[in-house]
XYZ file of C-alpha atoms in Angstrom:
372
model
C 60.540 -36.028 33.188
C 62.173 -33.741 30.633
C 60.400 -35.448 27.740
C 57.025 -35.160 29.478
C 57.641 -31.467 30.230
C 58.536 -30.853 26.566
C 55.274 -32.456 25.389
C 53.167 -30.292 27.729
C 54.826 -27.104 26.419
C 54.194 -28.212 22.830
C 50.515 -28.726 23.591
C 50.255 -25.289 25.212
C 52.008 -23.611 22.264
C 49.738 -25.319 19.747
C 46.667 -24.318 21.753
C 47.934 -20.749 21.939
C 48.507 -20.649 18.157
C 45.047 -22.042 17.550
C 43.528 -19.390 19.811
C 45.499 -16.634 18.079
C 44.299 -17.896 14.694
C 40.704 -18.009 15.928
C 41.041 -14.496 17.366
C 42.316 -13.231 14.011
C 39.381 -14.876 12.263
C 36.924 -13.357 14.717
C 38.608 -9.962 14.386
C 38.324 -10.166 10.584
C 34.628 -10.901 10.930
C 34.190 -8.106 13.444
C 36.048 -5.611 11.219
C 33.326 -6.111 8.625
C 30.572 -5.723 11.237
C 28.596 -2.459 10.888
C 27.887 -2.008 14.616
C 29.734 -0.542 17.577
C 30.148 -2.641 20.746
C 30.663 -1.095 24.174
C 31.511 -3.043 27.329
C 29.762 -1.439 30.323
C 29.412 -2.102 34.014
C 26.077 -1.731 35.795
C 26.874 1.902 36.654
C 27.091 2.669 32.949
C 30.874 3.021 32.881
C 32.513 2.446 29.478
C 35.090 -0.280 30.151
C 36.065 -1.170 26.582
C 34.790 -0.931 22.981
C 35.068 -2.527 19.567
C 34.571 -0.567 16.355
C 34.398 -2.374 13.046
C 33.340 -0.407 9.982
C 31.794 2.401 12.077
C 33.609 5.182 13.897
C 32.859 5.934 17.526
C 30.809 9.070 18.182
C 33.852 10.641 19.884
C 37.539 9.722 20.415
C 37.852 6.735 22.808
C 39.930 8.711 25.341
C 36.922 10.993 25.881
C 34.491 8.243 26.888
C 36.508 5.268 28.237
C 36.306 5.207 32.030
C 33.358 7.597 32.027
C 29.659 6.843 32.496
C 26.733 7.213 30.154
C 25.306 10.262 32.011
C 28.689 12.004 31.733
C 28.826 11.905 27.920
C 25.227 11.583 26.687
C 22.500 14.251 26.609
C 20.300 13.967 29.727
C 17.230 12.456 28.032
C 19.286 9.917 26.082
C 21.371 9.035 29.148
C 18.245 8.544 31.262
C 16.581 6.019 28.947
C 19.863 4.189 28.226
C 20.567 3.761 31.936
C 17.020 2.469 32.390
C 17.588 -0.067 29.598
C 20.959 -1.080 31.079
C 19.408 -1.723 34.505
C 16.509 -3.660 32.962
C 18.929 -5.766 30.904
C 21.130 -6.718 33.885
C 18.221 -7.295 36.282
C 16.138 -9.395 33.859
C 19.018 -11.143 32.122
C 17.312 -10.412 28.780
C 18.245 -8.435 25.668
C 16.524 -5.036 25.452
C 16.504 -2.551 22.596
C 15.467 1.000 21.789
C 15.936 3.603 19.070
C 17.142 7.117 19.801
C 18.411 10.242 18.059
C 21.330 12.593 18.630
C 22.061 16.008 17.080
C 24.332 15.633 14.065
C 25.938 17.821 11.417
C 22.865 17.686 9.177
C 20.034 17.439 11.675
C 19.315 14.404 13.815
C 21.270 11.164 13.559
C 19.314 8.012 14.330
C 20.613 4.950 16.207
C 19.462 1.698 17.728
C 20.983 0.343 20.935
C 20.730 -3.229 22.202
C 21.874 -4.165 25.682
C 23.020 -7.788 26.120
C 23.694 -9.049 29.676
C 27.090 -10.621 30.418
C 26.681 -11.240 34.152
C 25.108 -9.561 37.171
C 27.442 -6.579 36.925
C 28.231 -6.098 33.226
C 26.596 -5.833 29.819
C 27.415 -5.129 26.192
C 25.752 -2.282 24.292
C 25.476 -2.839 20.532
C 24.901 0.463 18.712
C 23.712 0.478 15.105
C 23.536 3.430 12.706
C 19.859 3.721 11.684
C 20.212 6.720 9.361
C 19.883 4.681 6.120
C 16.785 2.925 7.496
C 15.360 6.222 8.764
C 15.753 7.736 5.299
C 14.092 4.688 3.759
C 11.194 5.019 6.199
C 10.724 8.655 5.261
C 10.900 7.835 1.547
C 8.470 4.933 2.017
C 6.040 7.158 3.908
C 6.217 9.799 1.176
C 5.758 7.114 -1.503
C 2.719 5.679 0.293
C 1.182 9.150 0.583
C 1.843 9.776 -3.104
C 0.286 6.422 -4.015
C -2.770 7.245 -1.917
C -3.181 10.552 -3.722
C -2.686 8.854 -7.101
C -5.150 6.083 -6.247
C -7.706 8.643 -5.125
C -7.280 10.560 -8.382
C -7.624 7.344 -10.390
C -10.706 6.285 -8.445
C -12.331 9.665 -8.968
C -11.476 9.528 -12.661
C -12.864 6.000 -12.979
C -16.057 7.017 -11.200
C -16.570 10.151 -13.293
C -15.640 8.407 -16.536
C -17.887 5.423 -15.956
C -20.782 7.307 -14.345
C -20.948 10.405 -16.551
C -20.276 8.544 -19.798
C -23.283 6.274 -19.445
C -25.853 9.001 -20.156
C -24.442 9.977 -23.586
C -23.995 6.290 -24.365
C -27.659 5.668 -23.626
C -28.505 8.567 -25.943
C -26.391 7.062 -28.722
C -28.086 3.703 -28.258
C -31.588 5.161 -28.068
C -31.217 7.395 -31.117
C -29.583 4.558 -33.067
C -32.678 2.462 -32.370
C -34.956 5.352 -33.399
C -32.951 5.950 -36.545
C -33.206 2.284 -37.470
C -36.927 2.151 -36.716
C -37.917 5.324 -38.633
C -35.443 5.414 -41.471
C -34.201 1.849 -41.695
C -36.126 1.177 -44.916
C -34.385 4.151 -46.552
C -30.912 2.893 -45.742
C -29.017 0.616 -48.062
C -27.151 -2.506 -46.909
C -24.031 -0.589 -45.925
C -26.050 2.044 -44.049
C -27.800 -0.607 -42.002
C -24.453 -2.274 -41.234
C -22.968 1.036 -40.094
C -25.968 1.674 -37.867
C -25.566 -1.767 -36.303
C -21.881 -1.057 -35.658
C -22.875 2.130 -33.802
C -25.484 0.306 -31.732
C -23.139 -2.551 -30.779
C -20.271 -0.181 -30.048
C -22.448 1.873 -27.699
C -23.683 -1.311 -26.021
C -20.154 -2.625 -25.452
C -18.959 0.723 -24.118
C -21.946 0.895 -21.766
C -21.063 -2.544 -20.368
C -17.429 -1.495 -20.003
C -18.241 1.717 -18.132
C -20.697 -0.085 -15.842
C -18.104 -2.724 -14.945
C -15.457 -0.051 -14.500
C -17.753 1.705 -12.034
C -18.340 -1.562 -10.154
C -14.596 -2.221 -10.061
C -13.708 1.252 -8.765
C -16.336 1.053 -6.021
C -15.906 -2.611 -5.037
C -13.791 -1.958 -1.939
C -14.856 1.575 -1.088
C -17.870 0.722 1.031
C -17.888 -1.304 4.198
C -18.650 -4.896 3.277
C -21.814 -5.832 5.135
C -21.825 -9.613 5.378
C -24.479 -11.992 6.587
C -24.935 -15.725 6.713
C -27.150 -17.196 3.977
C -27.998 -20.386 2.123
C -25.172 -20.942 -0.367
C -27.057 -22.988 -2.958
C -29.976 -20.555 -2.936
C -27.541 -17.661 -3.519
C -25.949 -19.444 -6.486
C -29.284 -20.455 -8.028
C -30.739 -16.943 -7.674
C -27.799 -15.634 -9.712
C -28.204 -18.410 -12.279
C -31.699 -17.092 -13.046
C -30.152 -13.977 -14.570
C -28.010 -16.175 -16.837
C -30.805 -18.478 -18.084
C -30.943 -17.045 -21.665
C -27.171 -17.337 -21.981
C -27.135 -20.856 -20.509
C -29.914 -21.999 -22.851
C -28.230 -20.468 -25.889
C -25.017 -22.380 -25.165
C -26.824 -25.538 -23.950
C -24.734 -25.267 -20.839
C -25.123 -27.412 -17.759
C -24.462 -26.440 -14.150
C -23.873 -29.297 -11.725
C -23.558 -29.218 -7.965
C -21.199 -31.489 -6.116
C -21.495 -31.442 -2.316
C -21.646 -27.817 -1.186
C -21.403 -26.135 2.199
C -24.880 -25.226 3.407
C -24.027 -21.680 4.461
C -21.767 -18.841 3.427
C -21.105 -15.522 5.168
C -20.828 -12.816 2.531
C -22.273 -9.750 0.898
C -24.955 -11.241 -1.362
C -24.734 -8.624 -4.137
C -20.944 -8.675 -4.394
C -20.675 -12.458 -4.135
C -23.377 -12.737 -6.792
C -21.105 -10.772 -9.144
C -18.316 -13.250 -8.463
C -20.548 -16.265 -9.161
C -21.909 -14.730 -12.369
C -18.421 -13.885 -13.662
C -16.955 -17.321 -12.942
C -19.930 -19.165 -14.448
C -20.094 -16.892 -17.502
C -16.365 -17.213 -18.160
C -16.465 -21.005 -17.822
C -19.128 -21.168 -20.525
C -17.922 -18.333 -22.748
C -14.344 -19.613 -23.015
C -15.537 -23.062 -23.995
C -15.656 -24.834 -27.365
C -17.417 -27.955 -26.079
C -20.831 -28.878 -27.498
C -21.978 -29.257 -23.885
C -20.277 -26.671 -21.687
C -20.381 -27.870 -18.110
C -19.503 -26.242 -14.820
C -19.303 -28.264 -11.618
C -19.604 -26.204 -8.439
C -18.384 -27.842 -5.224
C -16.772 -26.937 -1.940
C -16.339 -27.532 1.738
C -15.926 -25.525 4.895
C -13.382 -25.496 7.670
C -13.474 -23.869 11.058
C -12.301 -20.527 9.648
C -13.353 -20.382 5.985
C -15.613 -21.555 3.195
C -13.859 -22.901 0.083
C -15.648 -23.134 -3.286
C -14.527 -24.639 -6.615
C -15.835 -23.770 -10.080
C -14.595 -26.457 -12.493
C -15.278 -26.102 -16.240
C -14.477 -28.084 -19.386
C -13.391 -25.014 -21.334
C -10.333 -24.099 -23.372
C -8.062 -23.661 -20.341
C -5.515 -20.966 -19.562
C -1.875 -21.140 -20.734
C 0.642 -21.115 -17.893
C 2.425 -18.148 -19.485
C -0.745 -16.073 -19.081
C -1.409 -16.962 -15.450
C -0.084 -13.644 -14.101
C -2.399 -11.607 -16.366
C -5.664 -13.308 -15.453
C -6.608 -11.149 -12.459
C -5.284 -7.829 -13.786
C -7.784 -5.259 -14.969
C -8.125 -4.841 -18.765
C -5.753 -7.753 -19.401
C -7.391 -9.916 -22.046
C -5.986 -13.251 -23.203
C -7.947 -13.257 -26.469
C -9.000 -10.629 -28.977
C -12.603 -9.421 -29.335
C -13.158 -11.416 -32.524
C -12.567 -14.680 -30.655
C -14.258 -13.955 -27.335
C -16.132 -10.893 -26.118
C -15.634 -9.189 -22.781
C -14.044 -6.187 -21.131
C -11.105 -7.665 -19.191
C -12.541 -6.434 -15.899
C -14.509 -9.480 -14.677
C -11.797 -11.501 -12.929
C -10.090 -8.369 -11.585
C -13.441 -7.449 -10.022
C -13.760 -10.971 -8.572
C -10.322 -10.695 -6.979
C -11.138 -7.321 -5.468
C -14.419 -8.583 -3.996
C -12.971 -11.793 -2.582
C -10.057 -9.954 -0.982
C -12.487 -7.462 0.580
C -14.092 -10.523 2.196
C -10.724 -11.483 3.698
C -10.338 -14.376 1.264
C -8.372 -15.262 -1.848
C -8.998 -16.483 -5.384
C -6.721 -18.655 -7.512
C -6.981 -21.281 -10.236
C -5.559 -24.430 -11.778
C -5.794 -24.997 -15.504
C -4.697 -27.193 -18.379
C -5.006 -26.001 -21.966
C -7.713 -27.900 -23.806
C -9.017 -29.584 -20.654
C -10.508 -26.751 -18.631
C -9.912 -24.695 -15.501
C -10.846 -24.819 -11.842
C -11.217 -21.544 -9.971
C -10.990 -21.645 -6.185
C -12.386 -18.970 -3.901
C -12.162 -18.842 -0.131
C -14.250 -16.654 2.141
C -13.337 -16.202 5.794
C -15.995 -16.738 8.417
C -16.890 -13.886 10.731
C -16.717 -14.440 14.466
């Protein structure tokens, strides 16, 4: 009997030591916890508390044994008591944010009530001042960005719109100068005149595309259902001289019959993707295969070319405005085309992305959401 009694005591002592060790571990974890925990009964009486890294809003002797209405401002006490009752009655966690007067204005907190049983709950109080400051800073940053974006959009519109008239004058008078006085110019003079004409032409294209880019998502996108192949082919008509010059071939794999989009904007996307697939192409027979399918919620299209491909290191630059992967001597362009495509597709609630292998070509994917 004595031996058996000794073994039972040993087991109890070991269990007690294990519990003490676990309590120390839990206390160490709690000491690093940023929240305050208050044990309350259903009347809102503060029965106990735990404070880790935070200090209580007043000395414990001033709130222990007292109720929420006795120590909180009336409005705060009213909503906290309502949350406490809801928590205990529903058996669910409830939360709310509130503010209290502090030394430097209002201090912001979040309280969560967790039910323990039918008569008690735990209130977890978190200091929300850092988050509140971040929210204010974020709001100010967003407002500043909106103002900056508006300024940039207005600048882009003015620059691209108002610059086109003097550019047309430069082009027109360059043509007149060449027509009337071309025979009096020497070889260098004629070359200089051609440089002026081409420069004005390139700048006119750049300003026009800049205007399209700045306005792409400013108007409400009016979308309607239309024949997809007809839309693509109508935009190919504009590119016929370019396609013939490069002896390019456009092939259609199975395509969805319909697409819901803005015809003018989507036409810009098709023209840019087709033009790029042929322009950035050293093959004797540039080829673009257009295919796709539709799901319940979207239409997916693929534009596959046999061009030079895009290096993986340059993949992040492709859709950024004015980011060119090649110099003007190798390939012409403004660096706006794909950025414009991205803006248009996103305004349609879709996305654009690509897969590519250098020397073997690229495949651009665009998705367009269907309208209910």
